[in-house]
Coordinates of N, CA, C and O in Angstrom, one line a residue:
X1 N 1.0 -1.2 0.2 CA 0.0 0.2 0.1 C 0.7 1.4 -0.3 O 1.5 1.4 0.4
X2 N 0.7 2.4 -1.0 CA 1.1 3.1 -0.9 C 1.2 4.3 0.3 O -0.1 4.4 0.9
X3 N 2.3 5.2 0.6 CA 2.3 5.9 1.9 C 2.0 7.0 1.3 O 1.3 7.6 0.1
X4 N 1.1 8.2 2.6 CA 0.9 9.2 2.1 C 1.4 10.2 1.3 O 1.9 11.1 0.3
X5 N 3.1 9.8 1.7 CA 4.5 10.4 0.8 C 4.3 10.3 -0.7 O 4.5 11.2 -1.5
X6 N 4.2 9.2 -0.9 CA 4.3 8.6 -2.1 C 3.0 8.7 -3.1 O 3.1 9.1 -4.0
X7 N 1.9 9.0 -2.1 CA 1.1 9.6 -3.0 C 0.9 10.7 -3.3 O 0.3 11.5 -4.4
X8 N 1.2 12.0 -2.1 CA 1.4 13.2 -2.8 C 2.8 13.4 -3.6 O 2.1 14.3 -4.7
X9 N 3.9 12.7 -3.7 CA 4.7 12.8 -4.5 C 4.1 12.6 -6.3 O 4.7 12.9 -6.8
X10 N 3.6 11.5 -6.3 CA 3.1 10.7 -7.2 C 2.0 12.3 -7.4 O 2.1 12.8 -9.2
X11 N 1.1 12.8 -7.2 CA -0.3 13.8 -7.6 C 0.9 14.9 -7.9 O 0.8 15.4 -9.3
X12 N 2.2 15.4 -7.1 CA 2.6 16.8 -7.7 C 3.7 16.8 -8.7 O 3.0 17.8 -9.4
X13 N 4.0 15.4 -8.6 CA 4.9 15.3 -9.8 C 3.9 15.1 -11.0 O 4.5 15.5 -12.3
X14 N 2.8 14.6 -11.1 CA 2.0 14.4 -12.3 C 2.0 16.1 -12.5 O 1.7 15.9 -14.0
X15 N 1.1 16.6 -12.0 CA 0.8 17.9 -12.3 C 1.7 18.7 -12.6 O 1.7 19.4 -13.9
X16 N 2.9 18.7 -11.8 CA 4.1 19.3 -12.3 C 4.5 19.0 -13.6 O 5.0 19.6 -15.0
X17 N 4.8 17.8 -14.3 CA 5.1 17.1 -15.2 C 4.2 17.6 -16.3 O 4.4 17.7 -18.1
X18 N 2.6 17.3 -16.3 CA 1.8 17.5 -17.8 C 1.5 18.6 -17.9 O 0.9 19.3 -18.9
X19 N 1.3 19.8 -16.5 CA 0.4 21.1 -16.6 C 1.7 21.9 -16.4 O 1.5 23.2 -17.2
X20 N 2.0 22.0 -15.5 CA 3.2 23.4 -14.7 C 4.3 23.7 -15.5 O 4.2 24.6 -16.2
X21 N 5.2 22.5 -15.9 CA 6.1 22.9 -16.7 C 5.9 22.6 -17.7 O 6.8 24.1 -18.1
X22 N 5.3 22.2 -18.6 CA 5.2 22.8 -19.7 C 5.3 24.3 -20.2 O 5.5 24.9 -21.1
X23 N 4.2 24.4 -19.2 CA 3.6 26.0 -19.5 C 4.9 27.1 -19.0 O 5.5 28.1 -19.8
X24 N 5.7 26.6 -17.6 CA 6.9 27.8 -17.0 C 8.1 27.6 -18.0 O 8.3 28.5 -18.1
X25 N 8.1 26.3 -18.9 CA 9.6 26.1 -19.7 C 9.4 27.5 -21.0 O 10.2 27.9 -21.6
X26 N 8.2 27.5 -21.3 CA 8.5 29.0 -22.1 C 8.2 29.9 -21.7 O 8.4 31.2 -22.7
X27 N 8.2 30.5 -20.6 CA 8.5 31.6 -20.4 C 9.8 32.0 -20.2 O 10.5 31.3 -19.5
X28 N 10.3 33.2 -21.2 CA 11.9 33.3 -21.0 C 12.6 33.9 -20.2 O 13.7 33.9 -19.9
X29 N 11.8 34.6 -19.2 CA 12.3 35.1 -17.7 C 12.3 33.7 -16.7 O 12.6 34.3 -15.4
X30 N 11.2 32.5 -17.0 CA 11.8 32.0 -15.8 C 13.1 31.5 -15.4 O 13.6 30.8 -16.5
X31 N 13.1 31.0 -14.4 CA 13.9 30.2 -14.2 C 14.3 29.2 -14.2 O 13.1 28.4 -13.7
X32 N 15.2 28.6 -14.8 CA 15.2 26.7 -15.5 C 16.5 26.2 -15.2 O 17.5 27.2 -15.4
X33 N 16.3 25.0 -14.9 CA 17.8 24.3 -15.0 C 18.1 23.3 -15.9 O 16.7 22.2 -16.2
X34 N 18.5 23.5 -16.4 CA 18.7 22.2 -17.6 C 20.1 21.3 -17.3 O 21.1 21.6 -17.0
X35 N 19.5 20.1 -17.1 CA 20.3 18.6 -17.2 C 20.4 18.2 -18.4 O 19.6 18.3 -18.9
X36 N 21.1 17.2 -18.5 CA 21.4 16.1 -19.4 C 20.5 14.8 -18.9 O 21.0 14.6 -17.7
X37 N 19.4 14.6 -19.7 CA 18.9 13.0 -19.1 C 19.7 11.7 -19.2 O 21.1 11.6 -20.2
X38 N 19.7 11.1 -17.8 CA 21.2 10.1 -17.7 C 20.9 9.2 -18.7 O 21.8 8.1 -18.9
X39 N 19.6 8.7 -19.0 CA 19.3 7.4 -20.4 C 19.1 8.3 -21.6 O 20.4 8.0 -22.1
X40 N 18.6 9.5 -21.8 CA 18.8 10.0 -23.4 C 19.5 10.6 -23.7 O 20.0 10.7 -24.7
X41 N 20.4 11.2 -22.8 CA 21.5 11.8 -23.1 C 20.7 13.4 -23.7 O 22.0 14.2 -24.2
X42 N 19.3 13.8 -23.7 CA 18.7 14.7 -24.4 C 19.3 16.2 -22.9 O 18.6 15.7 -21.7
X43 N 18.6 17.0 -23.3 CA 18.6 18.1 -22.6 C 17.4 18.5 -22.3 O 16.4 17.9 -22.2
X44 N 17.4 18.5 -20.8 CA 15.9 18.2 -20.0 C 15.7 19.4 -18.7 O 16.9 19.9 -18.0
X45 N 14.6 20.4 -19.4 CA 14.4 21.5 -18.5 C 13.6 21.4 -17.6 O 12.6 21.2 -17.8
X46 N 13.7 22.1 -16.3 CA 12.9 21.9 -15.4 C 12.9 23.3 -14.8 O 13.7 23.8 -14.3
X47 N 11.7 23.7 -14.4 CA 11.3 25.0 -14.1 C 12.0 25.4 -12.8 O 11.5 24.3 -12.1
X48 N 12.9 25.9 -12.0 CA 13.0 26.3 -10.4 C 12.7 27.8 -9.9 O 12.5 28.5 -10.6
X49 N 12.8 27.8 -8.8 CA 13.3 28.6 -8.2 C 14.6 28.5 -7.2 O 15.0 27.4 -6.5
X50 N 15.0 29.7 -7.3 CA 16.1 29.7 -6.3 C 16.9 31.3 -6.0 O 16.1 31.9 -6.7
X51 N 18.4 31.2 -6.1 CA 18.6 33.0 -6.0 C 20.0 32.6 -6.2 O 20.9 31.5 -5.9
X52 N 20.2 33.7 -6.9 CA 22.1 33.6 -7.3 C 23.1 34.4 -6.0 O 22.6 35.3 -5.4
X53 N 23.8 34.0 -5.7 CA 24.7 34.8 -4.7 C 25.8 34.6 -5.0 O 26.8 33.7 -5.1
X54 N 26.6 35.7 -5.4 CA 27.8 35.7 -6.4 C 27.9 34.8 -7.6 O 27.0 35.2 -8.5
X55 N 28.9 33.6 -7.4 CA 29.0 33.1 -8.7 C 28.3 31.7 -8.3 O 28.4 31.1 -9.0
X56 N 27.3 31.6 -7.5 CA 26.6 30.1 -7.6 C 25.2 30.4 -7.4 O 24.8 31.4 -7.3
X57 N 24.6 29.4 -7.7 CA 22.7 29.5 -7.5 C 22.4 28.7 -6.7 O 22.9 27.2 -6.6
X58 N 21.7 29.1 -5.8 CA 21.3 28.1 -4.9 C 19.9 27.7 -5.0 O 19.0 28.7 -5.5
X59 N 19.3 26.5 -4.9 CA 17.8 26.2 -5.0 C 17.6 24.6 -3.9 O 18.6 24.3 -3.1
X60 N 16.4 24.7 -3.2 CA 16.1 23.4 -2.6 C 14.9 22.3 -3.8 O 14.1 22.8 -4.4
X61 N 15.8 21.4 -3.5 CA 14.8 20.0 -4.1 C 13.4 19.9 -3.5 O 13.9 19.2 -2.2
X62 N 12.7 19.9 -3.9 CA 11.4 19.5 -3.0 C 11.7 17.5 -2.6 O 10.8 17.1 -1.4
X63 N 11.7 16.9 -3.6 CA 12.0 15.5 -3.1 C 13.3 15.0 -3.2 O 12.9 13.9 -3.5
X64 N 14.0 15.7 -2.9 CA 15.6 15.4 -2.8 C 16.2 14.2 -3.9 O 15.9 14.8 -5.1
X65 N 16.6 12.9 -3.5 CA 16.9 12.3 -4.3 C 15.8 11.2 -5.0 O 16.6 10.9 -6.5
X66 N 15.0 11.7 -5.2 CA 13.7 11.2 -5.9 C 13.4 11.8 -7.4 O 12.9 11.6 -8.1
X67 N 13.7 13.6 -6.9 CA 13.6 14.2 -8.0 C 14.4 13.7 -9.4 O 15.3 13.5 -9.2
X68 N 13.7 13.8 -10.2 CA 14.6 13.5 -12.1 C 15.6 14.5 -12.4 O 16.7 13.9 -12.6
X69 N 15.5 15.4 -12.2 CA 16.7 16.6 -12.1 C 18.0 16.1 -11.1 O 19.0 16.5 -11.8
X70 N 17.9 15.4 -10.0 CA 18.7 15.8 -8.7 C 19.5 14.3 -9.7 O 20.7 14.1 -9.1
X71 N 18.6 13.4 -10.2 CA 19.1 12.0 -10.1 C 19.8 12.2 -11.5 O 20.9 11.6 -11.9
X72 N 19.6 13.0 -12.6 CA 20.5 13.8 -13.9 C 21.7 14.4 -13.3 O 22.5 13.7 -13.5
X73 N 22.2 14.7 -12.1 CA 22.8 15.9 -11.5 C 23.7 14.6 -10.8 O 25.0 15.0 -11.5
X74 N 23.2 13.8 -9.9 CA 23.7 12.4 -9.7 C 25.0 12.2 -11.2 O 26.2 11.4 -11.1
X75 N 24.3 11.7 -12.2 CA 24.9 10.7 -13.3 C 26.0 12.2 -14.2 O 26.7 11.4 -14.8
X76 N 25.5 13.1 -14.2 CA 26.5 14.3 -14.7 C 26.1 15.8 -14.3 O 24.9 16.3 -14.4
X77 N 27.4 16.0 -13.4 CA 27.0 17.7 -12.6 C 26.8 18.7 -13.1 O 26.6 19.4 -13.1
X78 N 27.5 18.6 -14.9 CA 27.3 19.8 -15.7 C 26.0 20.1 -16.1 O 25.4 18.8 -16.7
X79 N 25.6 21.5 -16.1 CA 24.2 21.9 -15.9 C 24.7 23.5 -16.5 O 25.6 24.0 -16.9
X80 N 22.9 23.8 -16.8 CA 22.9 24.8 -17.0 C 21.5 25.7 -16.7 O 20.9 25.0 -16.4
X81 N 22.1 26.9 -16.3 CA 20.9 27.9 -15.5 C 20.9 28.9 -16.1 O 21.1 29.7 -16.9
X82 N 19.3 28.9 -16.4 CA 18.6 30.4 -17.0 C 17.8 31.2 -16.0 O 17.5 30.9 -15.2
X83 N 18.7 32.4 -16.3 CA 18.5 33.5 -15.2 C 18.3 34.8 -15.7 O 19.2 35.1 -16.3
X84 N 17.0 35.2 -15.6 CA 16.9 36.7 -15.9 C 17.2 36.3 -17.5 O 17.3 37.4 -18.3
X85 N 16.9 35.6 -18.2 CA 16.6 34.8 -19.7 C 17.9 34.7 -20.0 O 17.6 34.4 -21.5
X86 N 19.1 34.7 -19.4 CA 19.9 34.0 -20.3 C 20.7 33.1 -19.6 O 20.5 32.6 -18.4
X87 N 21.3 32.0 -20.2 CA 22.2 31.0 -19.7 C 23.3 31.0 -19.3 O 24.1 31.7 -20.0
X88 N 23.6 30.1 -18.1 CA 24.8 29.8 -17.7 C 25.3 28.7 -17.4 O 24.6 27.9 -17.1
X89 N 26.4 28.6 -17.4 CA 27.0 27.0 -17.2 C 27.5 26.9 -16.1 O 27.9 27.8 -15.5
X90 N 27.4 25.7 -16.1 CA 28.2 25.6 -14.4 C 28.2 23.5 -14.0 O 27.8 23.1 -14.8
X91 N 28.5 23.6 -12.7 CA 28.5 22.5 -12.3 C 27.8 22.2 -11.0 O 27.8 23.3 -10.1
X92 N 26.9 20.9 -10.7 CA 26.0 21.3 -9.8 C 26.4 20.3 -8.5 O 27.5 19.2 -8.8
X93 N 26.0 20.4 -7.4 CA 26.5 20.0 -6.0 C 25.2 19.9 -5.4 O 24.7 20.4 -5.0
X94 N 24.8 17.9 -5.3 CA 24.3 17.9 -4.2 C 24.9 17.8 -3.0 O 25.7 17.3 -2.8
X95 N 24.1 19.0 -2.0 CA 24.5 19.0 -0.5 C 23.3 18.4 0.3 O 23.1 19.3 1.1
X96 N 23.4 17.3 1.0 CA 22.5 16.7 2.0 C 22.6 16.7 3.0 O 22.3 17.2 3.9
X97 N 24.3 17.7 3.6 CA 24.6 18.0 4.8 C 24.0 19.5 5.2 O 23.9 20.2 6.3
X98 N 23.8 20.1 4.2 CA 23.4 21.3 3.9 C 21.8 21.3 4.8 O 21.5 20.6 4.7
X99 N 21.4 22.5 5.8 CA 19.8 22.4 6.1 C 19.2 23.0 5.4 O 19.1 24.7 5.2
X100 N 18.6 22.1 4.5 CA 17.6 22.7 3.7 C 16.8 23.7 3.9 O 16.2 24.4 3.0
X101 N 16.3 23.4 4.9 CA 14.9 24.3 5.7 C 15.2 25.7 5.8 O 14.6 26.3 5.6
X102 N 16.6 26.0 6.4 CA 17.0 26.7 6.6 C 17.3 27.6 5.5 O 17.3 28.8 5.0
X103 N 17.6 26.7 4.5 CA 18.1 27.6 3.0 C 17.4 28.2 2.6 O 17.0 29.1 1.9
X104 N 16.0 27.2 2.5 CA 14.3 27.6 2.2 C 14.5 29.4 2.4 O 13.8 30.1 1.7
X105 N 14.5 29.7 3.9 CA 14.1 30.9 4.1 C 15.5 31.9 3.7 O 14.9 33.1 3.7
X106 N 16.4 31.9 2.8 CA 17.1 32.8 2.2 C 17.0 32.7 0.8 O 17.4 33.4 0.1
X107 N 15.7 31.9 0.0 CA 15.5 31.9 -1.0 C 14.0 33.0 -1.3 O 13.5 32.9 -0.3
X108 N 13.8 32.8 -2.5 CA 12.6 33.8 -2.6 C 11.5 33.0 -2.2 O 11.0 31.6 -2.2
X109 N 10.6 33.9 -1.3 CA 9.6 33.1 -0.5 C 8.4 32.6 -1.1 O 7.8 31.5 -1.1
X110 N 8.4 32.7 -2.3 CA 6.6 32.0 -3.3 C 7.2 30.7 -3.5 O 6.4 30.0 -3.5
X111 N 8.6 30.7 -4.0 CA 8.7 29.5 -4.1 C 8.9 28.6 -3.4 O 8.6 27.3 -3.0
X112 N 9.8 29.2 -2.0 CA 9.8 28.0 -0.8 C 8.9 27.8 -0.4 O 8.8 27.0 0.2
X113 N 8.4 28.8 -0.2 CA 6.2 28.3 0.4 C 6.0 26.8 -0.5 O 5.6 25.8 0.2
X114 N 6.1 26.8 -1.6 CA 5.6 25.6 -2.0 C 6.1 24.9 -2.2 O 6.0 23.7 -1.8
X115 N 8.0 24.7 -2.2 CA 8.6 23.9 -1.7 C 8.4 23.3 -0.4 O 8.0 21.8 -0.2
X116 N 7.8 23.9 0.5 CA 7.6 23.6 2.0 C 6.2 23.0 2.3 O 6.3 21.7 2.5
X117 N 5.3 23.2 1.3 CA 4.4 22.7 1.3 C 4.4 21.2 0.8 O 3.3 20.3 1.0
X118 N 4.8 21.1 -0.3 CA 4.6 19.7 -0.9 C 5.9 18.9 -0.8 O 6.1 17.9 -1.3
X119 N 6.9 19.3 -0.7 CA 8.4 18.9 -0.4 C 7.8 17.5 0.6 O 7.2 17.9 1.6
X120 N 8.5 16.7 0.6 CA 8.8 15.4 1.0 C 10.1 15.2 1.6 O 10.6 14.4 2.9
X121 N 11.4 15.5 1.3 CA 12.4 15.2 1.3 C 13.3 16.0 0.8 O 14.3 16.3 -0.3
X122 N 13.3 17.4 1.7 CA 14.0 18.6 0.8 C 15.8 18.1 0.9 O 16.4 17.4 1.7
X123 N 16.1 18.4 0.2 CA 17.2 18.6 -0.7 C 18.1 19.6 -1.1 O 17.6 20.5 -2.5
X124 N 19.2 20.4 -0.8 CA 20.0 21.7 -1.5 C 20.9 21.4 -2.3 O 21.4 20.5 -2.5
X125 N 20.9 22.4 -3.2 CA 21.3 21.9 -4.7 C 22.4 23.5 -4.4 O 21.7 24.5 -4.8
X126 N 23.7 23.1 -5.3 CA 24.2 24.9 -5.3 C 25.1 24.5 -6.8 O 25.2 23.4 -7.2
X127 N 24.9 25.1 -7.3 CA 25.1 25.4 -8.9 C 26.4 26.6 -9.3 O 26.2 27.6 -8.7
X128 N 27.9 26.2 -9.2 CA 29.3 26.8 -9.1 C 29.0 27.2 -10.7 O 29.3 26.6 -11.7
X129 N 28.5 28.8 -10.8 CA 28.3 29.0 -12.4 C 29.7 29.6 -13.2 O 30.3 30.3 -12.0
X130 N 30.2 29.5 -14.7 CA 31.2 29.8 -15.2 C 31.3 31.0 -15.5 O 29.9 31.4 -15.8
X131 N 32.0 31.9 -14.9 CA 31.8 33.4 -15.9 C 32.1 33.6 -17.0 O 32.2 32.8 -17.9

């Protein structure tokens, strides 16, 4: 029998994958993370929320290791981040020892509220951007 977390994860990811993400990917100034599909090798773009601090971009994955983009990062940490309509290349780092809940308090409020609401396994991700 599926747990509440499993049902929540399935419902939210289905909504994101089929409705929200296709719309958000088309908005030119929506922040997005581009990973390389671990099986297909194709670029995979995911709308994300986070904040640039210096030469790093910080974000929190609501489903941690279950997030497809986290699994793609684990296979290949080379990513691109779209900030303000411009793409930046970088290397992503998964930070399980970082306090993801505290990190959310430093990131944009609207996205952080959604991540806290639907998230079940928060994981901090830092992308070191290239100049």
